[in-house]
Coordinates of C-alpha atoms in Angstrom, one line a residue:
Chain A
M139 CA 31.2 -25.3 -25.3
N140 CA 32.6 -21.8 -25.3
E141 CA 29.0 -20.5 -26.0
L142 CA 27.8 -22.4 -23.2
R143 CA 30.6 -20.6 -20.8
L144 CA 29.6 -17.4 -22.7
V145 CA 25.9 -17.9 -21.5
L146 CA 26.7 -19.0 -18.2
Q147 CA 29.0 -16.2 -17.6
H148 CA 26.3 -13.5 -18.8
K149 CA 23.9 -15.3 -16.6
N150 CA 26.1 -15.0 -13.8
K151 CA 26.4 -11.4 -14.0
G152 CA 25.6 -9.9 -11.0
M153 CA 26.1 -13.0 -8.7
G154 CA 28.0 -11.3 -6.3
L155 CA 25.2 -9.2 -4.9
E156 CA 22.8 -12.1 -5.3
K157 CA 24.9 -14.5 -3.6
E158 CA 25.4 -12.2 -0.7
I159 CA 21.5 -11.6 -0.5
N160 CA 20.8 -15.2 -0.6
L161 CA 23.3 -16.1 2.1
S162 CA 22.0 -13.5 4.4
C163 CA 18.6 -14.5 3.8
E164 CA 19.4 -18.1 5.0
Y165 CA 21.1 -16.5 8.0
Y166 CA 17.6 -14.5 9.0
L167 CA 15.8 -17.6 8.1
N168 CA 18.2 -19.7 10.9
K169 CA 18.1 -16.8 13.4
K170 CA 14.1 -16.6 12.7
I171 CA 14.7 -12.9 12.0
A172 CA 12.9 -12.9 8.5
N173 CA 11.5 -15.6 6.0
I174 CA 12.8 -13.9 2.6
H175 CA 13.5 -16.2 -0.5
K176 CA 14.6 -15.6 -4.1
K177 CA 11.8 -16.6 -6.5
P178 CA 13.0 -19.3 -8.8
T179 CA 13.6 -18.3 -12.4
P180 CA 10.3 -19.0 -14.7
V181 CA 11.1 -21.8 -17.2
H182 CA 8.6 -22.5 -19.9
V183 CA 9.0 -26.4 -20.3
V184 CA 8.4 -27.4 -23.9
E185 CA 9.7 -31.2 -24.2
V186 CA 10.3 -33.6 -21.2
S187 CA 11.7 -37.3 -22.0
N188 CA 11.3 -40.0 -19.4
Q189 CA 8.4 -40.5 -17.7
K190 CA 9.4 -42.0 -14.1
S191 CA 12.3 -39.1 -13.3
P192 CA 11.5 -36.6 -16.0
I193 CA 14.4 -34.5 -17.5
I194 CA 13.5 -31.4 -19.2
T195 CA 14.9 -31.6 -22.9
K196 CA 13.5 -28.7 -24.3
A197 CA 12.3 -25.1 -22.6
F198 CA 13.0 -21.4 -22.6
Y199 CA 13.7 -18.7 -19.9
Q200 CA 10.8 -16.5 -19.3
K201 CA 10.3 -13.2 -18.2
S202 CA 9.7 -12.6 -14.4
S203 CA 6.2 -11.4 -13.9
T204 CA 7.4 -10.1 -10.2
T205 CA 10.8 -9.1 -8.5
D206 CA 13.3 -11.5 -7.6
Y207 CA 12.9 -11.5 -3.7
N208 CA 9.8 -11.6 -1.2
G209 CA 9.0 -12.4 2.1
L210 CA 8.2 -11.8 5.8
Y211 CA 9.8 -9.4 8.2
R212 CA 8.5 -7.8 11.3
M213 CA 5.3 -8.9 10.2
K214 CA 5.3 -7.0 7.0
Y215 CA 5.5 -8.0 3.3
I216 CA 8.9 -7.2 2.2
D217 CA 9.5 -7.4 -1.8
F218 CA 12.7 -5.9 -3.5
E219 CA 14.9 -6.2 -6.4
A220 CA 18.5 -6.7 -6.5
K221 CA 21.0 -5.0 -9.2
E222 CA 24.6 -4.4 -9.6
T223 CA 26.1 -1.8 -12.1
R224 CA 29.5 -0.9 -13.2
S225 CA 28.5 2.6 -14.0
K226 CA 28.4 5.8 -11.6
S227 CA 24.6 6.0 -12.3
F228 CA 21.8 3.7 -12.3
P229 CA 20.0 3.1 -15.3
L230 CA 16.6 2.2 -14.6
S231 CA 16.3 0.1 -17.8
N232 CA 18.1 -2.5 -15.7
I233 CA 14.7 -3.3 -14.2
H234 CA 11.9 -4.4 -16.2
Q235 CA 8.9 -1.5 -16.2
H236 CA 6.4 -4.4 -15.1
Q237 CA 9.0 -4.8 -12.2
L238 CA 8.4 -1.6 -11.1
D239 CA 4.9 -1.5 -11.5
H240 CA 4.8 -4.4 -9.2
L241 CA 6.8 -2.7 -6.4
V242 CA 4.8 0.6 -7.1
N243 CA 1.4 -1.8 -6.3
I244 CA 3.2 -3.2 -3.5
D245 CA 3.7 -0.1 -2.0
E246 CA 0.2 1.3 -2.5
L247 CA -1.0 -2.2 -0.8
G248 CA 1.2 -1.3 2.2
G249 CA 4.1 -3.6 1.5
L250 CA 7.6 -2.4 2.1
A251 CA 8.8 -2.4 -1.4
F252 CA 12.6 -1.2 -2.6
I253 CA 15.6 -2.0 -4.8
I254 CA 19.1 -2.8 -3.6
V255 CA 21.6 -1.2 -6.0
R256 CA 25.3 -1.9 -5.8
F257 CA 28.0 0.4 -7.7
L258 CA 30.5 -1.6 -8.5
S259 CA 33.1 1.1 -9.0
S260 CA 32.9 2.2 -5.3
E261 CA 31.7 -1.3 -4.0
E262 CA 29.0 0.5 -2.4
T263 CA 25.5 -0.8 -1.9
F264 CA 22.3 1.2 -1.3
L265 CA 18.7 0.5 -0.3
I266 CA 16.6 2.7 -2.1
R267 CA 12.4 2.8 -1.5
I268 CA 10.5 2.6 -4.7
C269 CA 8.6 5.7 -4.1
D270 CA 12.1 7.5 -4.0
I271 CA 12.8 5.9 -7.5
I272 CA 9.2 7.2 -8.9
N273 CA 9.8 10.5 -7.3
Y274 CA 13.3 11.0 -9.0
V275 CA 11.8 9.4 -12.6
N276 CA 8.6 12.2 -12.1
T277 CA 10.9 15.1 -10.9
E278 CA 13.9 14.8 -13.4
K279 CA 12.4 13.0 -16.4
K280 CA 15.4 10.9 -16.4
K281 CA 15.4 7.1 -16.0
T282 CA 19.4 7.2 -15.2
I283 CA 20.0 7.9 -11.4
P284 CA 23.2 9.4 -10.1
I285 CA 24.9 7.7 -7.0
E286 CA 24.5 11.0 -5.5
Y287 CA 20.8 10.5 -5.5
F288 CA 21.4 7.2 -3.5
K289 CA 23.7 8.9 -1.0
Q290 CA 21.2 11.4 -0.5
Y291 CA 17.8 9.6 -0.5
G292 CA 18.6 5.9 0.1
T293 CA 20.4 4.1 2.9
I294 CA 23.9 2.8 2.9
I295 CA 24.1 -1.1 3.3
A296 CA 27.5 -1.2 5.2
P297 CA 29.6 -4.2 4.6
N298 CA 29.1 -7.0 7.4
F299 CA 30.5 -10.1 8.4
N300 CA 27.5 -12.2 9.2
P301 CA 24.9 -11.8 7.5
R302 CA 27.2 -11.0 4.8
L303 CA 24.7 -8.0 3.9
D304 CA 22.8 -6.7 6.5
F305 CA 20.1 -5.5 4.5
L306 CA 17.4 -5.8 7.1
K307 CA 19.3 -3.0 9.0
A308 CA 19.0 -0.8 6.5
V309 CA 15.1 -1.6 5.8
D310 CA 14.8 -0.7 9.9
K311 CA 16.0 2.7 8.8
A312 CA 14.3 3.2 5.4
F313 CA 10.9 2.2 6.6
L314 CA 11.2 3.7 10.4
E315 CA 7.7 5.2 10.0
E316 CA 6.1 2.0 8.6
L317 CA 7.7 -0.4 11.2
K318 CA 6.7 1.5 14.5
Chain B
M133 CA -28.2 -26.6 -2.0
N134 CA -29.5 -23.8 -4.3
E135 CA -29.2 -23.8 -8.2
L136 CA -26.7 -21.0 -8.4
R137 CA -24.2 -23.1 -6.5
L138 CA -25.1 -26.1 -8.5
V139 CA -24.2 -24.3 -11.7
L140 CA -21.1 -23.1 -10.3
Q141 CA -20.1 -26.6 -9.1
H142 CA -20.7 -27.7 -12.5
K143 CA -18.9 -25.0 -14.3
N144 CA -15.8 -25.2 -12.1
K145 CA -15.5 -29.1 -12.1
G146 CA -12.4 -29.9 -14.2
M147 CA -10.9 -26.5 -14.2
G148 CA -8.6 -27.2 -11.5
L149 CA -7.9 -25.9 -8.0
E150 CA -4.6 -24.3 -9.2
K151 CA -6.3 -22.5 -12.2
E152 CA -9.2 -21.2 -10.1
I153 CA -6.5 -19.5 -7.7
N154 CA -4.4 -18.0 -10.0
L155 CA -7.3 -16.7 -11.9
S156 CA -8.7 -15.2 -8.7
C157 CA -5.2 -13.9 -8.0
E158 CA -5.3 -11.9 -11.1
Y159 CA -8.7 -10.5 -10.2
Y160 CA -7.5 -9.5 -7.1
L161 CA -4.3 -7.7 -8.6
N162 CA -6.4 -5.9 -11.1
K163 CA -9.0 -4.6 -8.7
K164 CA -5.8 -3.6 -6.2
I165 CA -7.2 -5.9 -3.4
A166 CA -4.0 -8.1 -2.9
N167 CA -0.8 -8.8 -4.8
I168 CA -0.5 -12.7 -4.7
H169 CA 1.3 -14.8 -7.0
K170 CA 2.3 -18.6 -7.8
K171 CA 6.0 -19.1 -7.6
P172 CA 7.6 -20.6 -10.5
T173 CA 8.6 -24.4 -10.3
P174 CA 12.4 -24.2 -9.6
V175 CA 14.4 -26.0 -12.3
H176 CA 17.8 -26.9 -12.4
V177 CA 19.3 -26.1 -15.7
V178 CA 22.5 -28.2 -16.8
E179 CA 22.8 -27.5 -20.5
V180 CA 22.0 -24.4 -22.5
S181 CA 22.5 -23.9 -26.2
N182 CA 22.3 -20.9 -28.5
Q183 CA 23.9 -18.0 -27.0
K184 CA 21.5 -15.1 -28.5
S185 CA 18.4 -16.5 -27.4
P186 CA 19.2 -19.5 -25.2
I187 CA 17.3 -22.7 -25.3
I188 CA 17.6 -25.0 -22.3
T189 CA 18.3 -28.3 -23.5
K190 CA 19.0 -30.1 -20.2
A191 CA 17.2 -29.5 -16.9
F192 CA 15.4 -31.0 -14.2
Y193 CA 12.9 -30.2 -11.8
Q194 CA 13.8 -29.4 -8.3
K195 CA 11.8 -29.5 -5.1
S196 CA 10.3 -26.2 -4.1
S197 CA 11.9 -25.1 -0.7
T198 CA 8.8 -22.8 0.0
T199 CA 5.0 -22.9 -0.7
D200 CA 3.3 -22.4 -4.4
Y201 CA 1.8 -19.0 -3.2
N202 CA 2.5 -16.0 -1.2
G203 CA 1.6 -12.3 -1.4
L204 CA 0.4 -9.1 0.4
Y205 CA -3.2 -8.6 1.4
R206 CA -4.4 -6.1 3.9
M207 CA -0.9 -5.1 4.8
K208 CA -0.5 -8.6 5.9
Y209 CA 2.2 -11.2 4.4
I210 CA 0.1 -14.0 3.3
D211 CA 1.6 -17.7 2.4
F212 CA -0.2 -20.8 1.4
E213 CA -0.3 -24.1 -0.4
A214 CA -3.1 -25.7 -2.4
K215 CA -4.0 -29.4 -2.8
E216 CA -6.8 -31.5 -4.3
T217 CA -7.6 -34.9 -3.0
R218 CA -9.6 -37.8 -4.3
S219 CA -10.1 -39.2 -0.9
K220 CA -12.6 -38.5 2.0
S221 CA -9.7 -37.1 4.5
F222 CA -6.4 -35.5 3.4
P223 CA -3.4 -37.1 3.5
L224 CA -0.8 -34.5 5.1
S225 CA 2.0 -37.0 2.9
N226 CA 0.6 -34.6 0.2
I227 CA 2.6 -31.7 1.5
H228 CA 6.5 -31.9 1.8
Q229 CA 7.7 -31.7 5.6
H230 CA 9.7 -28.6 4.6
Q231 CA 6.7 -26.6 3.3
L232 CA 4.9 -27.6 6.4
D233 CA 7.9 -26.3 8.5
H234 CA 8.0 -23.3 6.2
L235 CA 4.2 -22.5 7.0
V236 CA 4.9 -22.9 10.7
N237 CA 7.8 -20.5 10.5
I238 CA 5.5 -18.0 8.7
D239 CA 2.9 -18.2 11.3
E240 CA 5.3 -17.8 14.1
L241 CA 6.5 -14.7 12.4
G242 CA 3.1 -13.0 12.1
G243 CA 2.4 -14.0 8.6
L244 CA -1.2 -15.5 7.5
A245 CA -0.1 -19.3 6.9
F246 CA -2.7 -21.7 5.6
I247 CA -3.8 -24.7 3.1
I248 CA -6.3 -24.9 0.7
V249 CA -7.7 -28.4 0.4
R250 CA -10.4 -29.2 -2.2
F251 CA -12.0 -32.6 -1.8
L252 CA -13.0 -33.7 -5.3
S253 CA -15.5 -36.3 -3.9
S254 CA -17.7 -33.7 -2.7
E255 CA -16.3 -30.7 -4.6
E256 CA -15.7 -28.8 -1.2
T257 CA -13.0 -26.6 -0.7
F258 CA -11.6 -25.6 2.7
L259 CA -9.1 -23.1 3.9
I260 CA -7.5 -24.1 7.1
R261 CA -4.9 -22.6 9.2
I262 CA -1.6 -24.2 9.5
C263 CA -2.0 -23.8 13.5
D264 CA -5.0 -26.3 13.0
I265 CA -3.1 -28.5 10.9
I266 CA -0.1 -28.9 13.6
N267 CA -2.8 -29.0 16.5
Y268 CA -4.3 -32.1 14.7
V269 CA -1.3 -33.8 14.4
N270 CA -0.1 -33.1 18.1
T271 CA -3.3 -34.4 19.1
E272 CA -4.5 -37.2 17.2
K273 CA -0.9 -38.6 16.1
K274 CA -2.3 -39.2 13.0
K275 CA -1.3 -37.6 9.4
T276 CA -4.3 -38.1 7.5
I277 CA -7.1 -35.6 8.6
P278 CA -10.7 -36.3 7.9
I279 CA -13.1 -33.9 6.0
E280 CA -15.1 -33.6 9.1
Y281 CA -12.1 -32.0 10.8
F282 CA -11.9 -29.4 8.0
K283 CA -15.6 -28.6 8.5
Q284 CA -15.2 -28.0 12.2
Y285 CA -11.8 -26.1 12.2
G286 CA -11.4 -24.9 8.7
T287 CA -13.5 -22.3 6.7
I288 CA -15.4 -23.1 3.5
I289 CA -14.7 -21.4 0.5
A290 CA -17.9 -21.1 -1.3
P291 CA -18.3 -21.5 -5.1
N292 CA -18.3 -18.1 -6.6
F293 CA -18.6 -16.5 -10.3
N294 CA -15.8 -13.5 -10.3
P295 CA -13.3 -14.1 -8.4
R296 CA -13.4 -17.9 -9.1
L297 CA -12.6 -18.8 -5.6
D298 CA -13.1 -16.2 -3.2
F299 CA -10.4 -17.5 -0.9
L300 CA -9.9 -14.2 0.6
K301 CA -13.5 -13.9 1.8
A302 CA -12.4 -17.2 3.8
V303 CA -8.8 -15.5 5.0
D304 CA -11.0 -12.6 6.5
K305 CA -13.2 -15.3 8.5
A306 CA -10.2 -17.4 9.4
F307 CA -7.8 -14.7 10.8
L308 CA -10.4 -12.3 12.0
E309 CA -8.3 -11.4 15.2
E310 CA -4.8 -11.0 12.9
L311 CA -6.7 -8.6 10.6
K312 CA -8.2 -6.1 13.0

């Protein structure tokens, strides 16, 4: 039972930001502002019992081939990953390489691709475009990005009441040219 | 009907619409034409054992809140559901009401929303826009749509070799105005 709790605790890591984004997506959906959803975690099902109402009895979590969130906003395709960190810099290793590649591809195809990062130490949340992430990696040859870089190149998402995390306001600002 | 078409029809038989769409999405992704993915089936996990590499020991399939496929094509958000039917008319009951509502919302927000239907009896596959589906339901007050309606208002997706199901060619035709 303790093991289960530990596994669940581990899985819930980052639940704060995720829950706020989910609530905000619900708000945007109800107000017909945007249609953005979290993708389900892919599960590889091995065993299923009971044909009439199937119960999965053996399955494994799979790596997602894309990011957690995508959808439609201001007639544009939007795609992002959301992460929390306890550190004062953001280790890119928190995001799988294939997820970064996916975001770069979205950017190239004309979608709005970004990452939302929350620094738990200062409770500051930033939106940063994937092109700015890639610029940092290529210029600095480092894969850990300090909060100062987010302050300079990212867009802060100010705390809000409803929606809980008004990240689309930050999208408006970060993608001003694309949304003209 | 020419020979190539007959060969392709024969080759494609039994492969399943979903698999053909998935292979085509892979082709589009590799060629950097579009970025479209099938969403994982949502699973509600109840029990997990083994901390280091978790094994799900009890879980249930959940209803998807959206459609199966979405992505980015020609800078537009694209969203669709794919269904096969053995009948000569398509029962809308094959698609959940909340999925239809989702597609209507996508259409209203300026995305490209449609359904791909394969009639197994004639091995014909059509793309039909959600607005044409809704028009039929509102006008005819029926929820089963005959193949003739698809022939008149839908766009046929001709059998193909690579990509296996060139549904984006049908998107180009069906959304001519939107893609200008």
